[in-house]
XYZ file of C-alpha atoms in Angstrom:
432
model
C 19.275 -24.526 1.939
C 17.707 -27.045 -0.266
C 17.303 -25.537 -3.909
C 13.397 -26.264 -4.597
C 13.953 -25.636 -7.889
C 15.805 -28.491 -8.470
C 13.781 -31.149 -6.086
C 12.374 -33.875 -7.657
C 8.876 -33.497 -7.957
C 9.080 -29.798 -8.704
C 6.346 -29.162 -11.606
C 7.779 -26.887 -14.156
C 6.009 -23.347 -14.421
C 4.723 -24.707 -18.013
C 2.678 -27.846 -16.284
C 0.859 -25.067 -13.452
C -0.346 -22.446 -15.846
C -1.585 -25.588 -18.138
C -3.194 -26.207 -14.764
C -4.610 -23.406 -13.861
C -5.789 -22.546 -17.229
C -7.836 -26.036 -16.851
C -9.725 -24.167 -13.825
C -7.043 -26.972 -11.721
C -5.780 -26.082 -8.561
C -1.887 -26.005 -8.017
C 0.474 -25.608 -5.385
C 2.891 -22.564 -5.212
C 5.939 -23.224 -2.332
C 7.951 -20.029 -1.186
C 11.586 -20.069 0.093
C 12.310 -21.530 3.489
C 14.035 -18.154 4.716
C 10.601 -16.235 4.011
C 6.994 -17.971 5.185
C 8.102 -21.612 4.195
C 4.858 -22.456 3.038
C 2.572 -23.354 0.243
C -0.966 -21.981 -0.904
C -3.662 -24.445 -3.045
C -3.427 -21.161 -6.041
C -6.744 -21.385 -8.274
C -8.313 -18.725 -10.464
C -11.064 -16.779 -9.571
C -12.889 -16.670 -13.018
C -12.920 -20.013 -13.696
C -13.050 -20.992 -9.819
C -16.158 -23.888 -9.158
C -17.861 -25.028 -6.003
C -15.739 -28.032 -6.411
C -12.324 -25.992 -6.865
C -13.224 -23.887 -3.493
C -14.123 -27.007 -1.275
C -11.203 -28.943 -2.068
C -8.931 -25.844 -1.101
C -10.921 -25.425 1.739
C -10.430 -29.251 3.087
C -7.173 -28.803 2.253
C -6.550 -25.404 4.320
C -6.988 -23.765 7.113
C -9.946 -21.951 4.925
C -9.267 -18.443 5.323
C -9.411 -17.916 1.407
C -7.887 -14.813 -0.035
C -8.802 -13.156 -3.262
C -4.941 -11.846 -5.043
C -5.459 -8.914 -8.035
C -4.310 -5.830 -9.260
C -4.397 -2.697 -7.979
C -5.411 -1.647 -10.563
C -8.435 -4.741 -10.279
C -8.708 -3.442 -6.848
C -8.913 0.653 -7.347
C -11.862 -0.804 -10.618
C -14.213 -2.368 -7.336
C -13.040 0.466 -4.487
C -11.223 -2.052 -2.218
C -9.321 0.157 0.006
C -7.070 -1.257 2.329
C -8.098 -2.954 5.352
C -6.010 -0.312 8.191
C -4.523 2.886 7.698
C -1.297 1.162 9.187
C -0.146 -1.880 7.509
C 1.837 -4.096 10.731
C 1.662 -7.078 8.961
C 5.062 -9.059 8.993
C 5.375 -9.427 5.511
C 3.739 -6.302 4.028
C 0.404 -8.216 2.261
C -1.886 -5.405 1.565
C -4.995 -6.938 2.818
C -7.930 -4.669 1.348
C -12.135 -5.224 3.089
C -13.773 -9.069 3.634
C -16.222 -9.097 1.209
C -19.283 -12.111 -0.554
C -21.136 -11.376 -4.277
C -24.022 -8.700 -3.958
C -25.707 -11.597 -5.720
C -26.178 -15.240 -5.994
C -24.724 -16.132 -2.852
C -26.692 -16.263 0.863
C -24.582 -16.671 3.843
C -21.087 -16.169 2.090
C -19.892 -19.088 3.163
C -20.083 -22.393 1.492
C -18.564 -23.252 -1.406
C -20.520 -22.485 -3.912
C -20.844 -18.849 -2.462
C -17.522 -18.264 -1.973
C -17.651 -19.431 -5.335
C -19.926 -16.578 -6.831
C -17.449 -14.322 -4.887
C -14.292 -14.605 -6.258
C -16.213 -15.184 -9.962
C -17.594 -11.680 -9.579
C -14.434 -10.267 -8.241
C -13.039 -12.029 -11.483
C -15.999 -10.315 -13.957
C -14.479 -8.238 -16.819
C -16.861 -6.146 -16.389
C -17.249 -5.727 -12.367
C -17.672 -2.917 -10.615
C -17.855 -2.214 -6.934
C -21.294 -2.739 -6.778
C -20.827 -6.457 -7.272
C -19.689 -7.029 -3.952
C -21.054 -6.481 -0.614
C -18.870 -5.518 2.808
C -17.466 -7.464 4.882
C -17.861 -10.939 3.125
C -16.756 -13.944 3.533
C -13.663 -13.914 0.788
C -10.678 -11.410 1.537
C -9.268 -9.664 -1.371
C -5.705 -8.822 -1.660
C -3.770 -6.155 -3.600
C -0.251 -7.224 -5.786
C 2.497 -5.063 -5.437
C 2.709 -3.606 -9.722
C 5.840 -4.521 -9.674
C 5.089 -8.638 -9.847
C 6.935 -11.087 -8.184
C 10.025 -10.112 -9.154
C 9.246 -7.047 -7.075
C 7.582 -8.930 -3.871
C 8.140 -12.601 -4.029
C 5.238 -13.572 -2.546
C 2.693 -16.136 -2.872
C 0.136 -12.495 -3.704
C 2.377 -11.612 -6.715
C 3.160 -14.967 -7.372
C -0.801 -16.133 -8.016
C -1.333 -13.026 -10.211
C 1.649 -13.893 -12.236
C 0.527 -17.122 -12.728
C -2.737 -16.183 -13.812
C -1.028 -13.572 -16.137
C 0.725 -16.029 -17.491
C -2.727 -18.550 -18.235
C -4.247 -15.811 -20.172
C -6.805 -15.166 -17.634
C -7.881 -12.443 -15.520
C -5.101 -11.389 -12.889
C -7.786 -12.200 -9.976
C -6.503 -15.516 -8.207
C -7.842 -17.275 -5.179
C -5.370 -18.684 -2.585
C -5.347 -20.469 0.574
C -2.506 -21.737 3.349
C -1.921 -25.205 3.221
C -2.258 -27.220 6.304
C -1.531 -30.681 7.856
C -4.144 -32.479 9.675
C -2.853 -31.121 12.931
C -3.368 -27.689 11.743
C -0.122 -26.779 11.493
C 1.800 -25.314 8.310
C 2.831 -27.798 5.106
C 6.553 -27.627 4.118
C 8.101 -28.812 1.203
C 8.127 -32.431 0.919
C 4.781 -32.704 2.579
C 3.676 -30.164 -0.199
C 4.901 -32.613 -2.929
C 3.246 -35.528 -1.311
C 0.255 -33.882 -1.192
C 0.858 -33.122 -4.791
C 1.636 -37.017 -5.616
C -1.235 -38.137 -4.038
C -3.633 -35.165 -5.542
C -2.399 -35.127 -9.233
C -1.693 -31.279 -8.534
C 0.973 -29.425 -10.014
C 4.051 -28.588 -7.016
C 5.984 -25.792 -7.400
C 8.038 -22.585 -6.060
C 8.066 -19.020 -6.194
C 11.566 -19.486 -6.534
C 10.849 -20.566 -10.391
C 8.373 -18.884 -11.318
C 11.042 -15.965 -10.756
C 13.814 -17.945 -13.148
C 10.922 -18.853 -15.474
C 9.989 -14.926 -15.984
C 13.783 -13.239 -15.812
C 14.484 -16.242 -18.651
C 11.613 -15.385 -20.202
C 10.209 -11.772 -19.891
C 13.906 -9.764 -18.645
C 11.716 -6.456 -19.040
C 8.085 -7.830 -18.142
C 5.004 -6.436 -18.322
C 3.586 -5.766 -14.611
C 0.824 -7.812 -13.863
C -1.729 -5.289 -14.964
C -0.915 -5.944 -18.497
C -3.830 -8.266 -18.735
C -6.076 -5.788 -17.649
C -5.199 -2.664 -18.988
C -3.505 -1.053 -21.696
C -2.039 2.044 -19.521
C 1.285 1.959 -18.615
C 1.774 1.274 -15.030
C 4.928 2.401 -12.823
C 6.366 -1.118 -11.648
C 6.970 0.370 -7.721
C 4.907 3.398 -8.018
C 1.619 2.969 -5.366
C 0.529 6.563 -6.249
C -1.772 6.875 -8.977
C -3.706 9.635 -10.259
C -7.135 10.197 -9.987
C -8.576 13.415 -11.163
C -6.767 17.275 -11.984
C -8.623 20.154 -11.505
C -8.488 24.108 -11.049
C -8.509 25.350 -7.661
C -9.891 28.803 -6.364
C -8.343 29.115 -2.734
C -8.074 32.035 -0.395
C -4.094 32.044 -1.310
C -5.297 31.767 -4.851
C -5.882 29.490 -7.347
C -3.776 25.389 -7.952
C -3.991 22.852 -10.094
C -5.124 20.715 -7.543
C -4.672 16.961 -8.445
C -5.271 13.960 -6.517
C -3.794 10.624 -5.960
C -4.360 7.461 -4.569
C -1.853 5.631 -2.600
C -2.932 1.746 -3.028
C -0.935 0.882 -0.004
C -3.262 2.425 2.408
C -6.254 2.914 0.268
C -6.580 6.943 0.844
C -6.138 9.533 -1.459
C -2.919 12.520 -1.101
C -3.565 15.900 -2.694
C -0.919 17.578 -4.275
C -1.168 21.647 -4.396
C 0.320 23.275 -7.941
C 1.256 26.888 -8.513
C 2.582 28.334 -11.306
C 5.500 30.489 -10.475
C 5.590 34.492 -11.001
C 6.936 34.304 -15.191
C 3.538 31.726 -15.895
C 5.814 28.516 -15.660
C 4.651 25.213 -13.980
C 7.350 24.793 -10.806
C 10.431 23.218 -12.828
C 13.590 21.555 -11.495
C 14.308 23.335 -7.552
C 11.125 23.852 -7.130
C 9.212 25.190 -3.818
C 8.134 22.190 -1.667
C 6.348 21.730 1.425
C 5.256 18.274 2.199
C 2.635 18.856 4.287
C 0.670 15.789 7.304
C -3.207 16.049 7.871
C -3.617 17.479 10.894
C -8.114 17.723 11.761
C -7.596 19.140 14.674
C -4.670 22.146 13.989
C -6.561 23.232 10.602
C -10.241 22.419 10.816
C -10.752 23.260 14.549
C -7.853 25.577 15.241
C -5.772 23.173 18.025
C -2.977 26.020 19.654
C -1.567 22.506 20.388
C 0.650 22.159 16.922
C 1.660 24.998 14.512
C 0.253 22.599 11.656
C -2.308 25.029 10.830
C -0.632 27.597 10.625
C 2.492 26.159 8.521
C -0.477 24.579 6.113
C -1.252 28.534 5.494
C 2.202 30.287 5.392
C 3.841 27.075 2.972
C 0.417 27.765 0.557
C 0.969 30.957 0.696
C 4.669 30.617 0.338
C 4.495 28.421 -2.709
C 1.505 30.635 -4.509
C 3.312 33.726 -4.375
C 6.684 32.107 -5.539
C 5.178 29.338 -7.947
C 6.002 25.615 -6.370
C 4.047 22.223 -4.720
C 1.607 21.354 -1.689
C 1.864 18.253 -1.434
C -1.359 16.576 1.383
C -0.287 13.683 3.039
C -3.634 12.005 4.348
C -2.997 9.278 6.834
C -0.603 11.583 8.727
C -2.836 12.552 11.193
C -0.713 12.626 14.531
C 2.497 11.482 13.436
C 0.671 8.715 11.699
C -0.793 6.900 14.614
C -4.295 8.113 13.939
C -6.542 10.667 15.100
C -8.381 8.644 18.246
C -4.489 8.282 19.675
C -3.451 11.639 18.670
C -6.260 12.686 21.494
C -5.064 9.591 23.674
C -1.594 11.276 23.602
C -2.865 14.329 24.882
C -4.492 13.152 27.790
C -0.800 11.466 29.270
C 0.951 14.925 27.873
C -1.142 16.730 30.461
C -0.521 14.408 32.840
C 3.179 15.643 31.951
C 4.463 13.580 29.313
C 5.799 15.113 25.954
C 4.744 14.213 22.928
C 7.098 11.192 22.195
C 7.207 9.503 25.358
C 3.077 9.884 25.023
C 3.143 7.656 21.736
C 5.436 5.126 23.258
C 3.581 5.326 26.769
C 0.631 3.977 24.476
C 2.657 1.463 22.695
C 3.007 3.132 19.171
C 6.060 4.546 17.567
C 7.247 8.388 17.981
C 6.755 9.099 14.080
C 5.129 6.619 11.909
C 4.797 8.749 8.813
C 6.639 7.267 5.875
C 6.810 10.248 2.368
C 7.331 7.454 -0.248
C 4.710 8.205 -1.472
C 5.301 12.349 -1.421
C 8.363 11.225 -3.781
C 6.337 9.176 -5.882
C 3.702 12.647 -6.321
C 6.913 14.816 -6.865
C 8.497 12.255 -9.754
C 5.145 11.920 -11.760
C 4.926 15.562 -11.800
C 8.242 15.671 -12.803
C 10.518 17.146 -10.145
C 13.288 15.340 -8.786
C 15.309 18.313 -7.018
C 13.215 20.803 -4.846
C 13.629 23.251 -1.962
C 11.916 21.654 0.999
C 9.599 23.782 2.907
C 10.678 22.013 6.546
C 11.598 21.880 9.855
C 12.202 18.111 9.921
C 15.198 16.238 9.343
C 13.977 13.048 8.757
C 11.308 14.113 6.250
C 14.500 15.458 3.973
C 16.240 12.016 4.878
C 12.657 10.039 4.308
C 12.725 11.729 0.799
C 16.622 11.636 -0.493
C 16.342 8.416 0.268
C 13.598 7.553 -2.811
C 15.372 9.903 -4.794
C 14.662 13.718 -3.883
C 17.493 15.707 -4.177
C 17.017 18.030 -1.927
C 19.007 21.587 -2.368
C 17.825 23.872 -0.061
C 16.104 23.457 3.516
C 13.907 26.307 4.299
C 12.641 27.032 7.429
C 8.951 27.073 8.067
C 9.178 28.580 11.804
C 5.039 29.279 12.387
C 2.788 28.794 14.694
C 4.564 29.138 18.565
C 2.236 29.561 20.856
C 1.863 29.304 24.525
C 0.318 26.043 24.763
C 2.845 24.310 21.767
C 5.821 25.755 23.597
C 6.731 22.212 24.992
C 5.501 20.622 22.081
C 7.778 22.075 20.244
C 10.958 21.743 22.788
C 10.447 18.007 22.304
C 10.329 18.191 18.746
C 13.249 20.171 18.554
C 15.769 18.405 21.529
C 14.708 14.728 20.850
C 13.895 14.336 17.097
C 15.941 16.687 15.818
C 13.737 19.344 14.584
C 15.583 22.601 12.975
C 13.784 25.260 15.738
C 15.188 28.081 17.392
C 16.877 27.915 20.315
C 14.863 30.067 22.321
C 11.664 28.174 22.239
C 11.339 27.416 25.659
C 10.555 24.089 27.544
C 14.138 23.164 26.249
C-alpha cells in the first residue's frame, strides 16, 4: 500500500488549516484499507451558499455535519437508531433543518443556514427542526486518534483552525457516480486549487504537536472530558422507593442516545459503596417490570436486586436500550409469537434475522468507572455479562447468583438460557 503522507500533491496540515480558517473547502482522504475515499471538509461556522453549492456539485450531495458530543447534547440531537449497524460505527443523529430563515431546506443557501445554526455558539435545540436535509454526526471524544474517520478528522481540523468544532463533510464522487480514489482526488484538488491531505497525515501531525492532546470538546467547553468515555452524568438526586432511599444518577449514552440510571445505596455503616461493591447491571424490560409478564424473570430480579443492594449497600445500574436482549420491544413481541410456535428464545431471535443477544455492557463499565468502582461482587447468572465487564476493566471478585422469578410460563425460556447461553441456573429447571 502506498504512503499517502508522502504522495506528491498532498498538502500539509498547516495548509489545510489555513484554507479552513479562510472559509475554503479542503479534501481529506482516508486509508486504502478503510473506506478508501475522500471527503470535502469545510467549516460549518463559515459556510456560505457558494461553498455548499461547490460541495454538492462534487459529491454525492449528502451533507453531513460532524460535531462534538458536547454540542450534539447541547442541541439535543440523539442518535438515529438504538442499534447502530453501520460498518464503521458512524454515529448518525436525526436529520435537521434550520428553524428560521429557510424555505424547503434543500437549497444550497438553506443548507448553509442550517449548518451555521448548528455551529452557533449559543445554539439551542429550538434552532433546528427535525427531520431535515442535513445529517449531523457525533464524533468520538478521543478524536481522530481514537477513531480514524472523516467525522473525527473534520472536527479536529476545526479545532486546529480555532473555529467551532462543527464541520460540513460530503463524500466525493466522479462523473460516473463512483467514489474517487486518491489519484483522482489529487487531480481534483489541483484543478480546483483546493488543498488535499490525508487522515494519516493529520494523525502524524497531532502526534508530533500534541502528544497529550486535548479532546475535541475542548474548543467548546472548559470541562474535562474522558477521551474514550461515551456516557456523561446528566442528573443526580435522591430517590425514595419502596425498597429504600437511593441516590439516582442519570447518565447520557452518546452512542445510542438514551439515559441509563445508576441507583446507589449506602452501606449499613453509612458510607458509599467502595471496593468490591455489590452491583447489579440490569437490562431494561418493560414487559416484565411494568406489566408483570411471566415469560421472563426480569421484574422479580430487579426487585430482588434493589432490596439486596439497599440492605447491604451497592449499585443497581439500569441499562436502557436492552429490551429483548437488545433487539427492541416490537421484535421481542415478534419473538414471543415464534416461541408460541415452538421455537426457543434463541432460535426465535435468529429466525427474525436478529442476534441471540445484542446487549453491550460497556456503558455499565463506564458508569462504574465514573463512580470510582473497579472491583465488584456482581449479581448475575449471565457469564457474558461477567466477561464483557472484565474486558472493560472491571474486576469481578464474586458472581452472586440471582435465582428468582421462576414460573410455569418461563421454565423453557430459563432452560434455554442455561443450556444454550451458559447462564448459571439450577439443573432442576424443567425443560432441560
